[in-house]
């Protein structure tokens, strides 16, 4: 009788162990954040997971995030060597992902931002437009926000735009989309940059006119 009870306990423990392993596997499969270096806000994480799960379900594409404070590459190295090491780092990242992948990669200290994707996806998204319009501007902004706030906004903005671009190409609507919010941030940045350029041009002409005025006064 004691032996039978021990056997039942063993079976129960084994089932409990297997169920936990399965749950852990499901949790791992639902995670689209490979790294975040503690920089992502919990709300940004939740939204990224929500968007990632919907894209996975509707498009069978896994969108990942690899955010690091630093990727360990010395910025004092020659440019060619830094490029080579960066490519090696990217290859290491791709070993962690599943097929049908797109990876938003950022290394803040190295000022590196990239989107890794297979050749067959290159026509689905314009990665330079996403990086230049939705990611880099928020990281480069000079304001009072902490680095973690900037990183969270930039990653979520870029991640959401990747998802929206894929959905648009496939003619699908995403319930998890953040809509025009990312576009508004991009538009504000572009307007700011245009204003800076315009101000620079005006200031340049003012300086030229003043120099001419001083020269004419000197000649007189």
Short mmCIF file of C-alpha atoms in Angstrom, two decimals:
data_model
loop_
_atom_site.label_atom_id
_atom_site.label_comp_id
_atom_site.label_asym_id
_atom_site.label_seq_id
_atom_site.Cartn_x
_atom_site.Cartn_y
_atom_site.Cartn_z
CA UNK A 1 0.00 0.00 0.00
CA UNK A 2 2.82 2.38 0.89
CA UNK A 3 4.61 1.47 -2.31
CA UNK A 4 1.44 2.23 -4.33
CA UNK A 5 1.05 5.63 -2.66
CA UNK A 6 4.67 6.47 -3.40
CA UNK A 7 4.12 5.53 -7.01
CA UNK A 8 1.05 7.78 -7.24
CA UNK A 9 3.03 10.66 -5.73
CA UNK A 10 5.78 10.05 -8.28
CA UNK A 11 3.27 10.11 -11.17
CA UNK A 12 1.68 13.34 -9.89
CA UNK A 13 5.08 15.02 -9.54
CA UNK A 14 6.11 13.89 -13.00
CA UNK A 15 2.91 15.26 -14.56
CA UNK A 16 3.36 18.53 -12.66
CA UNK A 17 6.95 18.76 -13.92
CA UNK A 18 5.94 18.10 -17.55
CA UNK A 19 3.11 20.65 -17.43
CA UNK A 20 5.51 23.28 -16.11
CA UNK A 21 7.99 22.52 -18.86
CA UNK A 22 5.24 22.91 -21.46
CA UNK A 23 4.10 26.20 -19.96
CA UNK A 24 7.64 27.51 -19.91
CA UNK A 25 8.01 26.51 -23.55
CA UNK A 26 4.82 28.32 -24.48
CA UNK A 27 5.97 31.40 -22.59
CA UNK A 28 9.36 31.35 -24.32
CA UNK A 29 7.69 30.99 -27.71
CA UNK A 30 5.51 34.03 -27.04
CA UNK A 31 8.48 36.25 -26.24
CA UNK A 32 9.64 38.48 -29.07
CA UNK A 33 12.17 40.39 -26.96
CA UNK A 34 15.57 38.75 -27.25
CA UNK A 35 17.33 41.42 -25.18
CA UNK A 36 16.36 44.72 -23.64
CA UNK A 37 19.18 45.45 -21.14
CA UNK A 38 16.53 46.56 -18.66
CA UNK A 39 15.76 49.60 -20.83
CA UNK A 40 12.26 48.72 -22.02
CA UNK A 41 9.29 49.99 -20.08
CA UNK A 42 6.90 47.18 -18.99
CA UNK A 43 4.08 48.82 -20.95
CA UNK A 44 6.23 48.85 -24.09
CA UNK A 45 7.04 45.17 -23.52
CA UNK A 46 3.36 44.30 -23.19
CA UNK A 47 2.47 46.17 -26.37
CA UNK A 48 5.34 44.61 -28.31
CA UNK A 49 4.20 41.14 -27.19
CA UNK A 50 0.61 41.96 -28.20
CA UNK A 51 1.65 43.18 -31.64
CA UNK A 52 4.09 40.31 -32.12
CA UNK A 53 1.51 37.68 -31.28
CA UNK A 54 -1.04 39.12 -33.70
CA UNK A 55 1.50 39.35 -36.52
CA UNK A 56 2.61 35.79 -35.82
CA UNK A 57 -1.00 34.59 -35.87
CA UNK A 58 -2.13 36.45 -38.98
CA UNK A 59 1.05 36.63 -41.07
CA UNK A 60 3.21 33.81 -39.67
CA UNK A 61 6.11 36.23 -39.25
CA UNK A 62 8.13 36.59 -36.05
CA UNK A 63 9.18 40.17 -35.27
CA UNK A 64 11.92 40.31 -32.64
CA UNK A 65 13.70 43.04 -30.68
CA UNK A 66 17.34 42.97 -29.64
CA UNK A 67 18.08 46.10 -27.61
CA UNK A 68 21.41 46.52 -25.85
CA UNK A 69 23.02 49.40 -24.01
CA UNK A 70 26.23 48.23 -25.67
CA UNK A 71 27.15 45.33 -27.94
CA UNK A 72 30.70 45.35 -26.60
CA UNK A 73 32.38 46.75 -29.72
CA UNK A 74 35.06 49.38 -29.02
CA UNK A 75 34.19 52.61 -30.84
CA UNK A 76 37.89 53.50 -31.08
CA UNK A 77 38.55 50.60 -33.45
CA UNK A 78 38.94 51.32 -37.18
CA UNK A 79 35.62 51.60 -39.01
CA UNK A 80 36.24 48.52 -41.17
CA UNK A 81 36.92 46.41 -38.09
CA UNK A 82 33.82 47.74 -36.33
CA UNK A 83 31.68 46.85 -39.35
CA UNK A 84 33.10 43.32 -39.43
CA UNK A 85 32.48 42.80 -35.70
CA UNK A 86 28.96 44.22 -36.00
CA UNK A 87 28.12 41.73 -38.75
CA UNK A 88 29.38 38.92 -36.55
CA UNK A 89 27.18 40.17 -33.71
CA UNK A 90 24.18 40.20 -36.05
CA UNK A 91 24.87 36.61 -37.06
CA UNK A 92 24.91 35.62 -33.39
CA UNK A 93 21.51 37.26 -32.93
CA UNK A 94 20.04 35.33 -35.87
CA UNK A 95 21.01 32.04 -34.21
CA UNK A 96 18.41 32.80 -31.52
CA UNK A 97 15.44 33.41 -33.81
CA UNK A 98 12.95 31.19 -35.57
CA UNK A 99 12.31 31.08 -39.33
CA UNK A 100 10.20 33.83 -40.89
CA UNK A 101 12.00 36.41 -38.79
CA UNK A 102 12.48 40.16 -38.73
CA UNK A 103 14.74 41.58 -36.00
CA UNK A 104 14.93 45.19 -34.87
CA UNK A 105 18.47 45.60 -33.51
CA UNK A 106 19.78 48.51 -31.45
CA UNK A 107 23.06 49.04 -29.62
CA UNK A 108 22.83 52.47 -28.00
CA UNK A 109 26.45 53.10 -27.09
CA UNK A 110 27.58 52.21 -30.60
CA UNK A 111 24.73 54.28 -32.10
CA UNK A 112 23.81 51.23 -34.16
CA UNK A 113 20.32 50.53 -35.44
CA UNK A 114 19.39 47.93 -38.03
CA UNK A 115 16.61 45.63 -39.17
CA UNK A 116 17.68 42.08 -39.97
CA UNK A 117 15.46 40.16 -42.36
CA UNK A 118 15.64 37.45 -45.04
CA UNK A 119 15.94 38.42 -48.70
CA UNK A 120 12.34 37.44 -49.40
CA UNK A 121 11.08 40.10 -46.96
CA UNK A 122 13.08 43.01 -48.36
CA UNK A 123 10.21 44.05 -50.61
CA UNK A 124 7.71 43.96 -47.75
CA UNK A 125 9.21 46.77 -45.68
CA UNK A 126 11.45 49.77 -46.27
CA UNK A 127 13.87 49.34 -43.41
CA UNK A 128 15.70 52.62 -44.02
CA UNK A 129 12.42 54.54 -43.90
CA UNK A 130 11.46 52.83 -40.64
CA UNK A 131 14.84 53.43 -39.00
CA UNK A 132 15.24 57.02 -40.21
CA UNK A 133 11.62 58.02 -39.65
CA UNK A 134 10.47 56.05 -36.62
CA UNK A 135 13.46 54.86 -34.58
CA UNK A 136 16.54 57.09 -34.81
CA UNK A 137 14.73 60.44 -34.33
CA UNK A 138 13.39 59.40 -30.93
CA UNK A 139 16.81 58.18 -29.79
CA UNK A 140 18.57 61.28 -31.09
CA UNK A 141 16.15 63.79 -29.57
CA UNK A 142 17.69 66.19 -27.06
CA UNK A 143 15.17 66.43 -24.25
CA UNK A 144 14.75 65.71 -20.56
CA UNK A 145 13.51 62.15 -21.07
CA UNK A 146 15.64 59.36 -19.65
CA UNK A 147 17.47 57.00 -21.97
CA UNK A 148 15.10 54.18 -21.01
CA UNK A 149 12.10 56.31 -22.01
CA UNK A 150 13.69 57.17 -25.36
CA UNK A 151 14.68 53.55 -25.98
CA UNK A 152 11.18 52.31 -25.13
CA UNK A 153 9.55 54.87 -27.43
CA UNK A 154 11.99 54.23 -30.29
CA UNK A 155 11.71 50.44 -30.10
CA UNK A 156 7.92 50.40 -29.83
CA UNK A 157 7.62 52.97 -32.62
CA UNK A 158 9.87 50.98 -34.95
CA UNK A 159 8.37 47.62 -34.00
CA UNK A 160 4.82 48.85 -34.59
CA UNK A 161 5.77 50.36 -37.95
CA UNK A 162 7.36 47.09 -39.09
CA UNK A 163 4.12 45.30 -38.18
CA UNK A 164 1.94 47.92 -39.89
CA UNK A 165 4.06 47.80 -43.05
CA UNK A 166 3.78 44.02 -43.24
CA UNK A 167 0.04 44.12 -42.62
CA UNK A 168 -0.45 46.80 -45.29
CA UNK A 169 1.45 44.74 -47.86
CA UNK A 170 -0.74 41.73 -47.07
CA UNK A 171 -3.98 43.73 -46.94
CA UNK A 172 -4.58 42.91 -43.29
CA UNK A 173 -5.74 45.10 -40.40
CA UNK A 174 -4.01 44.74 -37.04
CA UNK A 175 -6.13 45.31 -33.94
CA UNK A 176 -2.94 45.91 -31.95
CA UNK A 177 -1.69 48.68 -34.27
CA UNK A 178 -0.77 51.98 -32.60
CA UNK A 179 -2.07 53.73 -35.70
CA UNK A 180 -0.96 57.27 -36.44
CA UNK A 181 0.93 57.79 -33.18
CA UNK A 182 4.23 56.67 -34.66
CA UNK A 183 3.66 58.74 -37.78
CA UNK A 184 2.94 61.83 -35.69
CA UNK A 185 6.26 61.45 -33.86
CA UNK A 186 8.03 61.05 -37.19
CA UNK A 187 6.29 64.11 -38.66
CA UNK A 188 7.18 66.26 -35.66
CA UNK A 189 10.82 65.25 -36.00
CA UNK A 190 10.90 66.02 -39.70
CA UNK A 191 9.31 69.43 -39.12
CA UNK A 192 11.92 70.14 -36.45
CA UNK A 193 14.76 69.16 -38.80
CA UNK A 194 13.35 71.27 -41.64
CA UNK A 195 13.10 74.20 -39.22
CA UNK A 196 16.73 73.73 -38.16
CA UNK A 197 17.88 73.63 -41.79
CA UNK A 198 15.79 76.69 -42.68
CA UNK A 199 17.13 78.58 -39.66
CA UNK A 200 20.68 77.67 -40.70
CA UNK A 201 20.14 78.96 -44.23
CA UNK A 202 18.61 82.23 -42.99
CA UNK A 203 21.42 82.69 -40.45
CA UNK A 204 24.00 82.07 -43.19
CA UNK A 205 22.56 84.76 -45.44
CA UNK A 206 22.33 87.21 -42.52
CA UNK A 207 26.03 86.67 -41.76
CA UNK A 208 26.96 87.14 -45.44
CA UNK A 209 24.94 90.37 -45.68
CA UNK A 210 26.48 91.71 -42.47
CA UNK A 211 30.00 90.95 -43.70
CA UNK A 212 29.30 92.77 -46.97
CA UNK A 213 27.88 95.72 -45.05
CA UNK A 214 30.99 95.95 -42.84
CA UNK A 215 33.26 95.71 -45.90
CA UNK A 216 31.39 98.50 -47.67
CA UNK A 217 31.57 100.68 -44.57
CA UNK A 218 35.31 100.02 -44.33
CA UNK A 219 35.84 100.96 -47.95
CA UNK A 220 33.97 104.21 -47.44
#
